[in-house]
C-alpha cells in the first residue's frame, strides 16, 4: 500500500490538469426556436446569454422565459455529459458517482 504513495503526486497533478480542462470546457446551446443562445462551462457556470434581437421584438414574455429555460437546461445537461466523457476518457472508469467533485 505504501508503494502507491509515490504516485500520489503524479495522480494529483493529473487530476488538476483534468479539472483545468473541465473548467475550460464550454458548451453552446440554442433554444429550439433559436431565440436564445447560452454558453455554459464544465462547472455548469453560465458564461453568456445571447438573444436574437429581431426575434424578441415579436415574442411574448412567457415564450422568452420558456426559451431561456429550455436553453439553460440543455446546456447544463450537455455540460454534465461532456464532463462525464472527459473524466471517463481520463480515468477509464464509470464516473457517474464522481460528478460532485467538480461542481
Coordinates of C-alpha atoms in Angstrom, one line a residue:
X1 CA 0.0 0.0 0.0
X2 CA 2.8 2.4 0.9
X3 CA 4.4 1.9 -2.5
X4 CA 1.5 3.7 -4.2
X5 CA 2.1 6.8 -2.2
X6 CA 5.0 7.7 -4.5
X7 CA 2.4 8.0 -7.3
X8 CA 0.2 10.4 -5.4
X9 CA 2.0 13.5 -6.7
X10 CA 1.5 12.3 -10.3
X11 CA -2.1 11.4 -9.6
X12 CA -2.8 14.8 -8.1
X13 CA -1.1 16.5 -11.0
X14 CA -3.2 14.6 -13.5
X15 CA -6.4 15.4 -11.5
X16 CA -5.5 19.1 -11.5
X17 CA -5.0 19.0 -15.3
X18 CA -8.4 17.3 -15.8
X19 CA -10.0 19.9 -13.5
X20 CA -8.5 22.7 -15.6
X21 CA -9.7 21.1 -18.8
X22 CA -13.2 20.8 -17.4
X23 CA -13.2 24.4 -16.3
X24 CA -12.1 25.5 -19.8
X25 CA -14.7 23.3 -21.5
X26 CA -17.6 25.3 -23.0
X27 CA -20.9 24.1 -24.5
X28 CA -23.1 26.3 -26.6
X29 CA -26.8 25.6 -26.9
X30 CA -29.6 27.4 -28.7
X31 CA -33.2 27.2 -27.7
X32 CA -35.4 25.1 -30.1
X33 CA -36.9 28.4 -31.6
X34 CA -33.4 29.9 -32.0
X35 CA -34.3 33.0 -29.8
X36 CA -31.8 32.3 -27.0
X37 CA -28.2 31.0 -27.1
X38 CA -26.3 30.2 -24.0
X39 CA -22.8 29.1 -23.2
X40 CA -22.0 27.1 -20.1
X41 CA -18.7 25.8 -18.9
X42 CA -17.8 22.4 -17.5
X43 CA -18.5 23.6 -13.9
X44 CA -22.1 24.4 -15.1
X45 CA -21.4 28.2 -14.7
X46 CA -23.3 30.3 -17.1
X47 CA -20.7 32.0 -19.4
X48 CA -23.0 34.0 -21.7
X49 CA -26.6 34.5 -22.9
X50 CA -27.4 35.9 -26.3
X51 CA -30.8 36.9 -27.6
X52 CA -31.9 37.2 -31.2
X53 CA -32.7 40.9 -31.3
X54 CA -35.2 40.6 -34.2
X55 CA -37.0 37.6 -32.7
X56 CA -37.5 39.2 -29.2
X57 CA -39.3 42.1 -30.8
X58 CA -42.3 39.9 -31.6
X59 CA -42.2 37.4 -28.7
X60 CA -44.3 37.1 -25.6
X61 CA -42.6 37.2 -22.3
X62 CA -43.8 33.7 -21.4
X63 CA -42.3 32.3 -24.7
X64 CA -39.0 34.1 -24.0
X65 CA -38.9 32.6 -20.5
X66 CA -39.6 29.2 -21.9
X67 CA -36.9 29.5 -24.5
X68 CA -34.4 30.7 -21.9
X69 CA -35.3 27.8 -19.5
X70 CA -35.0 25.3 -22.3
X71 CA -31.6 26.5 -23.4
X72 CA -30.2 26.6 -19.9
X73 CA -31.4 23.1 -19.1
X74 CA -30.0 21.7 -22.4
X75 CA -26.7 23.5 -21.7
X76 CA -26.5 22.1 -18.2
X77 CA -27.2 18.6 -19.5
X78 CA -24.7 18.8 -22.3
X79 CA -22.1 20.2 -20.0
X80 CA -22.5 17.4 -17.5
X81 CA -22.4 14.8 -20.3
X82 CA -19.2 16.4 -21.6
X83 CA -17.6 16.4 -18.2
X84 CA -18.5 12.7 -17.7
X85 CA -17.0 11.9 -21.1
X86 CA -13.8 13.8 -20.2
X87 CA -13.5 12.0 -16.9
X88 CA -14.2 8.6 -18.3
X89 CA -11.6 9.1 -21.0
X90 CA -9.0 10.3 -18.5
X91 CA -9.6 7.6 -15.9
X92 CA -11.1 4.7 -17.8
X93 CA -13.8 4.5 -15.1
X94 CA -17.5 4.9 -14.9
X95 CA -17.6 8.4 -13.4
X96 CA -21.3 8.8 -12.6
X97 CA -20.6 8.8 -8.8
X98 CA -17.7 11.2 -9.2
X99 CA -19.6 14.1 -10.7
X100 CA -20.0 16.0 -7.4
X101 CA -16.2 16.5 -7.2
X102 CA -16.3 19.1 -10.0
X103 CA -19.2 21.3 -9.1

